[in-house]
Amino acid sequence: MILPYYIKAMPNSVLTAGCHTISLKTPGNPAVDHPLTPRPGNGRFLLEAERRLPVSIVATETPHDEGSTVEICITALKEVWVQYSQTFDTGFAHDECQFLMPGFWYRQNLRSPKEAPSFHTSDSWTVREDRLSTPLTGIFDPASGKYHTVLRVCGAGCDALTTHKSGEVMLSGNTSIGFTGFENIAGRAALRFGFPYQETPYCYISKLTLAPPVRAYQHLPEGTTIILRWELRHGTAADFSEFVRNTWEYSYDSLLPEAPEPAYSDEQMKEALTGYFTAAYVDSYPLKYMSGEQLRTADCEPNGRAEVGFVGRVLLNAFNALEYGYEHGRTDLIDIAKQTFNSYERNGFSAGGFIREFVDFKRGTETDVFSIRRQSEGIYALLHYLHYEKKHGRKHPGLERKITSILNAFLQLQADDGSFPRKFHDDRTTVDASGGSTPSATLPLVMAYRYFGDKRYLAAAEKTARYLESEIIDKADYFSSTLDANCEDKEASLYAATAMYYLALAGDRESRSHYAALARKAAYFALSWYYLWDVPFAPGQMLGDLGLKTRGWGNVSVENNHIDVFVFEFCSVLDWLGREFGERRFSDFAQVIENSMRQLLPTKERLCGIAKPGYYPEVVQHTNWDYGKNGKGFYNDIFAPGWTVASLWEMLTPGRAERFLNRK
């Protein structure tokens, strides 16, 4: 038996500010919940039920400046399956509160549909900890500016396979995954946390699919003890943005994620990723491209689909291949890139002058609804290509005219408030007026100002900044940047931070300071989506068997609950912010991200579950989530390596924007 070290409980203890429950289950029988009463004794609390139980439960509390650390010691007096839970009553009016579960829940998740976790479906939620980038729940009361958080303190992790995804689950072995969340108790907001995991009132098992709740039970043989720890913290913040910043800094300082040893150098990574450039290239259609969207992990065979931005990133991959080809004397890559760009110059624009975003050559179809994000990402790649070519004495006036035509259309699409419609037709009529994707347009507008010297483009970019500041950053409302979901997501805050980074690089001293402050504010939200801890996997789950460390990987959105390698220029933004503000956390965590992203590189010797070398995986399922196939510890069977390769390549090419925008 492991004996706890008892210390005196603090006055007004958090152990007495809520409820404690031990749930016991025997095979074949429903579980029975037993409310527990804290009784002080010998400098500790005994948590006792109304009748004698086959467990003893002792609680201690260590006070600190901003709260206390709670330790729960559960000892089995005979063989038993247990779940422990606790609530902490904040005293805040529940309906007025804003909630934070990093990488999963922001405010009340009201941008998310009722088919995903949100206040539309319930005002009380608990989730398993591995859904969250930090195993933490926070409750912020805007009326008073006060907040409370609870952070799980856990050592080395482990997990166990289960036979069911809902109901009462008896674990097949040991797990370290608990649960956290919030509940409405008689109109007051309460933190709820415990071990092992549960999910209520629903379990989110796949995209827009809520399943019945789940509750897990840990087996304790007679005489064994488990010790559970949580850190409760309180503080004040001016608004939700400051609350997110304070919580991220506290979480970072508590967990101190170290950068994993890099599995490969930058050059080794790029060399391996060129395998994708060559194997994915398709030259049998009017548009030449690298096939990188809706591929099967089992064979990675091309499927006739060419997508310029978002998940295909055809033009950015072509530019990366061109630059690398010239740097390393790879004529095969130069030829692939030139054929791609030439084909898009000849055949890649719609009747209305926009880039043909998505074409399915096998089915003979293409989208007639355009997006500000894909168009922006296409122009971004084309401007890098034109700049590179001009620098080396090669000019493309025809392509320049096509790009200026799109940019001029952008000026007409832009609303009076500075926003851009999320989606529109070729005749520029609006399909989706939502402004959440606006920051994606800022990047090419700033670049076009620098490339063409046209101040109209800078004015339009500055107009987006005013919209982003007033409607997104100041309101802490980061949403709908990703095209396959319309909800709170990582990419909205990441794009907002990057947009302000571009404007700061292109602006004068006064505007630089203003945009830098906005970039930092948005960056904290983006950072909150990135994992500060390593999710445990069960033996037999491939990602765990590969030794994956999840620290530095980012969750995607409320709708799409998996991790991926969406980084692009974010590490450059963090390094720049670190220099601007003297903030080591930014640059240090950028190194965590950079090293972590190298872990699943498919090579001939270590394919990491992908059929071909260089095709970096996309849908990395790290929690109880099934995008369509396979579940936790594996990938979905369909993936989009086009954007993952492009994202990693930009990460491995730091300072690209600074070189483009700061050139004389």
mmCIF file of N, CA and C in Angstrom, residues 529-633:
data_model
loop_
_atom_site.group_PDB
_atom_site.id
_atom_site.type_symbol
_atom_site.label_atom_id
_atom_site.label_comp_id
_atom_site.label_asym_id
_atom_site.label_seq_id
_atom_site.Cartn_x
_atom_site.Cartn_y
_atom_site.Cartn_z
ATOM 1 N N TRP A 529 -4.994 25.947 -28.427
ATOM 2 C CA TRP A 529 -5.394 24.733 -29.132
ATOM 3 C C TRP A 529 -4.269 23.698 -29.176
ATOM 4 N N TYR A 530 -3.035 24.100 -28.864
ATOM 5 C CA TYR A 530 -1.887 23.194 -28.992
ATOM 6 C C TYR A 530 -1.614 22.475 -27.672
ATOM 7 N N TYR A 531 -1.328 21.186 -27.778
ATOM 8 C CA TYR A 531 -1.188 20.334 -26.592
ATOM 9 C C TYR A 531 0.069 20.683 -25.795
ATOM 10 N N LEU A 532 -0.137 20.824 -24.495
ATOM 11 C CA LEU A 532 0.966 21.050 -23.571
ATOM 12 C C LEU A 532 1.364 19.773 -22.843
ATOM 13 N N TRP A 533 0.722 18.659 -23.154
ATOM 14 C CA TRP A 533 0.993 17.400 -22.448
ATOM 15 C C TRP A 533 0.897 16.250 -23.439
ATOM 16 N N ASP A 534 1.331 15.091 -22.990
ATOM 17 C CA ASP A 534 1.346 13.898 -23.833
ATOM 18 C C ASP A 534 0.177 12.998 -23.490
ATOM 19 N N VAL A 535 -0.733 12.875 -24.421
ATOM 20 C CA VAL A 535 -1.876 11.983 -24.251
ATOM 21 C C VAL A 535 -1.378 10.534 -24.209
ATOM 22 N N PRO A 536 -1.852 9.732 -23.263
ATOM 23 C CA PRO A 536 -1.448 8.319 -23.241
ATOM 24 C C PRO A 536 -2.270 7.484 -24.224
ATOM 25 N N PHE A 537 -1.666 6.427 -24.714
ATOM 26 C CA PHE A 537 -2.338 5.476 -25.586
ATOM 27 C C PHE A 537 -2.252 4.090 -24.965
ATOM 28 N N ALA A 538 -3.191 3.244 -25.335
ATOM 29 C CA ALA A 538 -3.177 1.860 -24.866
ATOM 30 C C ALA A 538 -2.268 1.022 -25.756
ATOM 31 N N PRO A 539 -1.667 -0.031 -25.214
ATOM 32 C CA PRO A 539 -0.895 -0.946 -26.063
ATOM 33 C C PRO A 539 -1.769 -1.452 -27.200
ATOM 34 N N GLY A 540 -1.202 -1.474 -28.409
ATOM 35 C CA GLY A 540 -1.967 -1.901 -29.570
ATOM 36 C C GLY A 540 -2.530 -0.752 -30.369
ATOM 37 N N GLN A 541 -2.556 0.444 -29.785
ATOM 38 C CA GLN A 541 -2.958 1.616 -30.549
ATOM 39 C C GLN A 541 -1.707 2.167 -31.231
ATOM 40 N N MET A 542 -1.719 2.181 -32.545
ATOM 41 C CA MET A 542 -0.505 2.409 -33.334
ATOM 42 C C MET A 542 0.261 3.659 -32.927
ATOM 43 N N LEU A 543 -0.425 4.774 -32.716
ATOM 44 C CA LEU A 543 0.277 6.014 -32.394
ATOM 45 C C LEU A 543 1.083 5.877 -31.109
ATOM 46 N N GLY A 544 0.531 5.192 -30.129
ATOM 47 C CA GLY A 544 1.273 4.950 -28.902
ATOM 48 C C GLY A 544 2.440 4.018 -29.124
ATOM 49 N N ASP A 545 2.223 2.981 -29.927
ATOM 50 C CA ASP A 545 3.300 2.032 -30.217
ATOM 51 C C ASP A 545 4.436 2.705 -30.992
ATOM 52 N N LEU A 546 4.097 3.745 -31.770
ATOM 53 C CA LEU A 546 5.128 4.513 -32.474
ATOM 54 C C LEU A 546 5.850 5.493 -31.556
ATOM 55 N N GLY A 547 5.333 5.658 -30.342
ATOM 56 C CA GLY A 547 5.961 6.568 -29.385
ATOM 57 C C GLY A 547 5.572 8.017 -29.563
ATOM 58 N N LEU A 548 4.408 8.290 -30.164
ATOM 59 C CA LEU A 548 4.000 9.667 -30.417
ATOM 60 C C LEU A 548 3.849 10.455 -29.126
ATOM 61 N N LYS A 549 4.460 11.626 -29.090
ATOM 62 C CA LYS A 549 4.264 12.599 -28.015
ATOM 63 C C LYS A 549 3.342 13.689 -28.558
ATOM 64 N N THR A 550 2.211 13.904 -27.914
ATOM 65 C CA THR A 550 1.232 14.848 -28.465
ATOM 66 C C THR A 550 1.558 16.296 -28.135
ATOM 67 N N ARG A 551 2.493 16.555 -27.215
ATOM 68 C CA ARG A 551 2.838 17.954 -26.919
ATOM 69 C C ARG A 551 3.278 18.656 -28.206
ATOM 70 N N GLY A 552 2.708 19.835 -28.438
ATOM 71 C CA GLY A 552 3.041 20.595 -29.634
ATOM 72 C C GLY A 552 2.111 20.372 -30.806
ATOM 73 N N TRP A 553 1.257 19.355 -30.742
ATOM 74 C CA TRP A 553 0.273 19.125 -31.791
ATOM 75 C C TRP A 553 -0.982 19.929 -31.467
ATOM 76 N N GLY A 554 -1.678 20.375 -32.498
ATOM 77 C CA GLY A 554 -2.844 21.210 -32.289
ATOM 78 C C GLY A 554 -4.140 20.493 -32.569
ATOM 79 N N ASN A 555 -5.127 20.675 -31.672
ATOM 80 C CA ASN A 555 -6.474 20.216 -31.981
ATOM 81 C C ASN A 555 -7.040 21.073 -33.100
ATOM 82 N N VAL A 556 -8.117 20.663 -33.734
ATOM 83 C CA VAL A 556 -8.584 21.306 -34.958
ATOM 84 C C VAL A 556 -9.728 22.278 -34.708
ATOM 85 N N SER A 557 -10.842 21.763 -34.233
ATOM 86 C CA SER A 557 -12.019 22.604 -34.033
ATOM 87 C C SER A 557 -12.975 21.874 -33.113
ATOM 88 N N VAL A 558 -14.032 22.546 -32.723
ATOM 89 C CA VAL A 558 -15.040 21.880 -31.895
ATOM 90 C C VAL A 558 -15.685 20.743 -32.680
ATOM 91 N N GLU A 559 -15.914 20.952 -33.974
ATOM 92 C CA GLU A 559 -16.546 19.915 -34.782
ATOM 93 C C GLU A 559 -15.602 18.758 -35.076
ATOM 94 N N ASN A 560 -14.341 19.048 -35.327
ATOM 95 C CA ASN A 560 -13.375 18.036 -35.755
ATOM 96 C C ASN A 560 -12.345 17.832 -34.651
ATOM 97 N N ASN A 561 -12.561 16.843 -33.823
ATOM 98 C CA ASN A 561 -11.808 16.683 -32.581
ATOM 99 C C ASN A 561 -10.640 15.711 -32.743
ATOM 100 N N HIS A 562 -9.663 16.129 -33.575
ATOM 101 C CA HIS A 562 -8.433 15.348 -33.714
ATOM 102 C C HIS A 562 -7.273 16.323 -33.796
ATOM 103 N N ILE A 563 -6.047 15.828 -33.711
ATOM 104 C CA ILE A 563 -4.873 16.689 -33.815
ATOM 105 C C ILE A 563 -4.287 16.593 -35.218
ATOM 106 N N ASP A 564 -3.563 17.640 -35.603
ATOM 107 C CA ASP A 564 -2.935 17.640 -36.911
ATOM 108 C C ASP A 564 -1.715 18.549 -36.896
ATOM 109 N N VAL A 565 -1.097 18.716 -38.077
ATOM 110 C CA VAL A 565 0.165 19.460 -38.172
ATOM 111 C C VAL A 565 -0.059 20.844 -38.765
ATOM 112 N N PHE A 566 -1.204 21.450 -38.516
ATOM 113 C CA PHE A 566 -1.453 22.782 -39.063
ATOM 114 C C PHE A 566 -0.576 23.794 -38.325
ATOM 115 N N VAL A 567 0.491 24.185 -38.987
ATOM 116 C CA VAL A 567 1.451 25.137 -38.422
ATOM 117 C C VAL A 567 1.727 26.257 -39.419
ATOM 118 N N PHE A 568 2.140 25.866 -40.648
ATOM 119 C CA PHE A 568 2.526 26.841 -41.669
ATOM 120 C C PHE A 568 3.502 27.855 -41.063
ATOM 121 N N GLU A 569 3.116 29.129 -40.959
ATOM 122 C CA GLU A 569 4.051 30.151 -40.481
ATOM 123 C C GLU A 569 3.911 30.444 -38.989
ATOM 124 N N PHE A 570 3.142 29.666 -38.264
ATOM 125 C CA PHE A 570 2.852 30.027 -36.880
ATOM 126 C C PHE A 570 4.105 30.059 -36.018
ATOM 127 N N CYS A 571 5.032 29.153 -36.249
ATOM 128 C CA CYS A 571 6.270 29.183 -35.458
ATOM 129 C C CYS A 571 7.073 30.449 -35.744
ATOM 130 N N SER A 572 7.055 30.916 -36.992
ATOM 131 C CA SER A 572 7.722 32.184 -37.310
ATOM 132 C C SER A 572 7.037 33.342 -36.594
ATOM 133 N N VAL A 573 5.704 33.293 -36.520
ATOM 134 C CA VAL A 573 4.960 34.322 -35.787
ATOM 135 C C VAL A 573 5.350 34.301 -34.315
ATOM 136 N N LEU A 574 5.406 33.093 -33.732
ATOM 137 C CA LEU A 574 5.758 32.977 -32.312
ATOM 138 C C LEU A 574 7.184 33.458 -32.051
ATOM 139 N N ASP A 575 8.111 33.090 -32.916
ATOM 140 C CA ASP A 575 9.493 33.546 -32.729
ATOM 141 C C ASP A 575 9.567 35.074 -32.827
ATOM 142 N N TRP A 576 8.835 35.641 -33.775
ATOM 143 C CA TRP A 576 8.828 37.098 -33.940
ATOM 144 C C TRP A 576 8.201 37.773 -32.718
ATOM 145 N N LEU A 577 7.078 37.247 -32.248
ATOM 146 C CA LEU A 577 6.448 37.801 -31.053
ATOM 147 C C LEU A 577 7.362 37.667 -29.842
ATOM 148 N N GLY A 578 8.076 36.543 -29.767
ATOM 149 C CA GLY A 578 9.017 36.366 -28.667
ATOM 150 C C GLY A 578 10.083 37.443 -28.649
ATOM 151 N N ARG A 579 10.565 37.822 -29.849
ATOM 152 C CA ARG A 579 11.567 38.885 -29.932
ATOM 153 C C ARG A 579 10.942 40.247 -29.641
ATOM 154 N N GLU A 580 9.744 40.489 -30.162
ATOM 155 C CA GLU A 580 9.096 41.790 -29.993
ATOM 156 C C GLU A 580 8.780 42.085 -28.533
ATOM 157 N N PHE A 581 8.353 41.056 -27.793
ATOM 158 C CA PHE A 581 7.861 41.273 -26.432
ATOM 159 C C PHE A 581 8.749 40.633 -25.357
ATOM 160 N N GLY A 582 9.871 40.061 -25.764
ATOM 161 C CA GLY A 582 10.748 39.432 -24.785
ATOM 162 C C GLY A 582 10.084 38.282 -24.063
ATOM 163 N N GLU A 583 9.256 37.519 -24.768
ATOM 164 C CA GLU A 583 8.476 36.433 -24.161
ATOM 165 C C GLU A 583 9.072 35.090 -24.564
ATOM 166 N N ARG A 584 9.787 34.480 -23.627
ATOM 167 C CA ARG A 584 10.453 33.208 -23.911
ATOM 168 C C ARG A 584 9.469 32.074 -24.139
ATOM 169 N N ARG A 585 8.306 32.155 -23.529
ATOM 170 C CA ARG A 585 7.339 31.067 -23.701
ATOM 171 C C ARG A 585 7.014 30.865 -25.173
ATOM 172 N N PHE A 586 6.898 31.979 -25.926
ATOM 173 C CA PHE A 586 6.559 31.864 -27.340
ATOM 174 C C PHE A 586 7.637 31.104 -28.103
ATOM 175 N N SER A 587 8.856 31.557 -27.984
ATOM 176 C CA SER A 587 9.930 30.927 -28.750
ATOM 177 C C SER A 587 10.206 29.511 -28.259
ATOM 178 N N ASP A 588 10.123 29.289 -26.962
ATOM 179 C CA ASP A 588 10.361 27.947 -26.431
ATOM 180 C C ASP A 588 9.297 26.967 -26.916
ATOM 181 N N PHE A 589 8.030 27.420 -26.911
ATOM 182 C CA PHE A 589 6.982 26.505 -27.349
ATOM 183 C C PHE A 589 7.011 26.318 -28.864
ATOM 184 N N ALA A 590 7.461 27.330 -29.587
ATOM 185 C CA ALA A 590 7.648 27.147 -31.026
ATOM 186 C C ALA A 590 8.608 25.987 -31.293
ATOM 187 N N GLN A 591 9.641 25.850 -30.451
ATOM 188 C CA GLN A 591 10.577 24.739 -30.608
ATOM 189 C C GLN A 591 9.916 23.411 -30.301
ATOM 190 N N VAL A 592 9.008 23.408 -29.313
ATOM 191 C CA VAL A 592 8.249 22.188 -29.021
ATOM 192 C C VAL A 592 7.440 21.782 -30.246
ATOM 193 N N ILE A 593 6.735 22.755 -30.831
ATOM 194 C CA ILE A 593 5.927 22.469 -32.015
ATOM 195 C C ILE A 593 6.805 21.936 -33.144
ATOM 196 N N GLU A 594 7.902 22.636 -33.430
ATOM 197 C CA GLU A 594 8.765 22.249 -34.547
ATOM 198 C C GLU A 594 9.287 20.825 -34.396
ATOM 199 N N ASN A 595 9.732 20.474 -33.205
ATOM 200 C CA ASN A 595 10.269 19.130 -33.007
ATOM 201 C C ASN A 595 9.170 18.077 -33.023
ATOM 202 N N SER A 596 8.022 18.392 -32.443
ATOM 203 C CA SER A 596 6.940 17.407 -32.374
ATOM 204 C C SER A 596 6.407 17.056 -33.753
ATOM 205 N N MET A 597 6.371 18.049 -34.645
ATOM 206 C CA MET A 597 5.793 17.821 -35.970
ATOM 207 C C MET A 597 6.591 16.838 -36.816
ATOM 208 N N ARG A 598 7.784 16.493 -36.381
ATOM 209 C CA ARG A 598 8.641 15.601 -37.168
ATOM 210 C C ARG A 598 8.384 14.121 -36.865
ATOM 211 N N GLN A 599 7.557 13.837 -35.874
ATOM 212 C CA GLN A 599 7.505 12.482 -35.327
ATOM 213 C C GLN A 599 6.901 11.435 -36.256
ATOM 214 N N LEU A 600 5.973 11.817 -37.121
ATOM 215 C CA LEU A 600 5.262 10.833 -37.929
ATOM 216 C C LEU A 600 5.656 10.894 -39.401
ATOM 217 N N LEU A 601 6.881 11.308 -39.681
ATOM 218 C CA LEU A 601 7.347 11.371 -41.064
ATOM 219 C C LEU A 601 7.443 9.958 -41.654
ATOM 220 N N PRO A 602 6.666 9.660 -42.703
ATOM 221 C CA PRO A 602 6.767 8.320 -43.309
ATOM 222 C C PRO A 602 8.036 8.191 -44.155
ATOM 223 N N THR A 603 8.851 7.246 -43.818
ATOM 224 C CA THR A 603 10.047 6.929 -44.593
ATOM 225 C C THR A 603 9.998 5.456 -44.987
ATOM 226 N N LYS A 604 10.869 5.046 -45.878
ATOM 227 C CA LYS A 604 10.866 3.637 -46.302
ATOM 228 C C LYS A 604 11.063 2.704 -45.120
ATOM 229 N N GLU A 605 11.907 3.124 -44.187
ATOM 230 C CA GLU A 605 12.211 2.267 -43.039
ATOM 231 C C GLU A 605 11.143 2.343 -41.951
ATOM 232 N N ARG A 606 10.350 3.435 -41.943
ATOM 233 C CA ARG A 606 9.370 3.665 -40.873
ATOM 234 C C ARG A 606 8.174 4.407 -41.483
ATOM 235 N N LEU A 607 7.245 3.659 -42.028
ATOM 236 C CA LEU A 607 6.153 4.253 -42.781
ATOM 237 C C LEU A 607 5.083 4.909 -41.905
ATOM 238 N N CYS A 608 5.074 4.616 -40.623
ATOM 239 C CA CYS A 608 4.125 5.250 -39.693
ATOM 240 C C CYS A 608 2.674 5.062 -40.123
ATOM 241 N N GLY A 609 2.352 3.937 -40.720
ATOM 242 C CA GLY A 609 0.969 3.634 -41.052
ATOM 243 C C GLY A 609 0.482 4.245 -42.351
ATOM 244 N N ILE A 610 1.386 4.778 -43.175
ATOM 245 C CA ILE A 610 1.028 5.384 -44.459
ATOM 246 C C ILE A 610 1.679 4.566 -45.576
ATOM 247 N N ALA A 611 0.977 4.429 -46.710
ATOM 248 C CA ALA A 611 1.449 3.520 -47.754
ATOM 249 C C ALA A 611 2.726 3.987 -48.435
ATOM 250 N N LYS A 612 2.928 5.314 -48.547
ATOM 251 C CA LYS A 612 4.068 5.813 -49.312
ATOM 252 C C LYS A 612 4.906 6.791 -48.498
ATOM 253 N N PRO A 613 6.230 6.752 -48.655
ATOM 254 C CA PRO A 613 7.088 7.721 -47.971
ATOM 255 C C PRO A 613 6.766 9.148 -48.408
ATOM 256 N N GLY A 614 6.899 10.083 -47.472
ATOM 257 C CA GLY A 614 6.704 11.490 -47.775
ATOM 258 C C GLY A 614 5.279 11.979 -47.671
ATOM 259 N N TYR A 615 4.309 11.078 -47.659
ATOM 260 C CA TYR A 615 2.898 11.460 -47.554
ATOM 261 C C TYR A 615 2.544 11.617 -46.074
ATOM 262 N N TYR A 616 2.791 12.791 -45.552
ATOM 263 C CA TYR A 616 2.643 12.987 -44.109
ATOM 264 C C TYR A 616 1.179 12.853 -43.696
ATOM 265 N N PRO A 617 0.895 12.138 -42.602
ATOM 266 C CA PRO A 617 -0.503 11.898 -42.195
ATOM 267 C C PRO A 617 -1.220 13.178 -41.786
ATOM 268 N N GLU A 618 -2.547 13.122 -41.815
ATOM 269 C CA GLU A 618 -3.359 14.299 -41.520
ATOM 270 C C GLU A 618 -4.245 14.104 -40.295
ATOM 271 N N VAL A 619 -5.191 13.193 -40.372
ATOM 272 C CA VAL A 619 -6.174 13.029 -39.295
ATOM 273 C C VAL A 619 -5.594 12.088 -38.240
ATOM 274 N N VAL A 620 -4.972 12.670 -37.228
ATOM 275 C CA VAL A 620 -4.307 11.908 -36.173
ATOM 276 C C VAL A 620 -5.286 11.806 -35.003
ATOM 277 N N GLN A 621 -5.863 10.642 -34.821
ATOM 278 C CA GLN A 621 -6.959 10.458 -33.867
ATOM 279 C C GLN A 621 -6.385 10.080 -32.499
ATOM 280 N N HIS A 622 -6.385 11.065 -31.623
ATOM 281 C CA HIS A 622 -5.664 10.953 -30.351
ATOM 282 C C HIS A 622 -6.600 10.743 -29.161
ATOM 283 N N THR A 623 -7.890 10.781 -29.397
ATOM 284 C CA THR A 623 -8.853 10.638 -28.314
ATOM 285 C C THR A 623 -9.985 9.745 -28.799
ATOM 286 N N ASN A 624 -11.042 9.615 -28.010
ATOM 287 C CA ASN A 624 -12.169 8.763 -28.387
ATOM 288 C C ASN A 624 -12.943 9.442 -29.506
ATOM 289 N N TRP A 625 -12.413 9.339 -30.694
ATOM 290 C CA TRP A 625 -12.933 10.067 -31.845
ATOM 291 C C TRP A 625 -12.699 9.220 -33.085
ATOM 292 N N ASP A 626 -13.690 9.176 -33.933
ATOM 293 C CA ASP A 626 -13.638 8.356 -35.136
ATOM 294 C C ASP A 626 -14.137 9.210 -36.290
ATOM 295 N N TYR A 627 -13.216 9.690 -37.128
ATOM 296 C CA TYR A 627 -13.609 10.562 -38.230
ATOM 297 C C TYR A 627 -14.374 9.787 -39.299
ATOM 298 N N GLY A 628 -14.318 8.499 -39.230
ATOM 299 C CA GLY A 628 -14.956 7.635 -40.221
ATOM 300 C C GLY A 628 -14.456 6.211 -40.094
ATOM 301 N N LYS A 629 -13.210 6.087 -39.655
ATOM 302 C CA LYS A 629 -12.615 4.761 -39.497
ATOM 303 C C LYS A 629 -11.566 4.772 -38.379
ATOM 304 N N ASN A 630 -11.405 3.655 -37.732
ATOM 305 C CA ASN A 630 -10.239 3.283 -36.916
ATOM 306 C C ASN A 630 -10.202 3.816 -35.484
ATOM 307 N N GLY A 631 -10.537 5.069 -35.201
ATOM 308 C CA GLY A 631 -10.611 5.530 -33.819
ATOM 309 C C GLY A 631 -9.273 5.875 -33.206
ATOM 310 N N LYS A 632 -9.282 6.021 -31.870
ATOM 311 C CA LYS A 632 -8.112 6.508 -31.143
ATOM 312 C C LYS A 632 -6.873 5.665 -31.422
ATOM 313 N N GLY A 633 -5.759 6.367 -31.622
ATOM 314 C CA GLY A 633 -4.483 5.695 -31.823
ATOM 315 C C GLY A 633 -4.174 5.387 -33.271
#
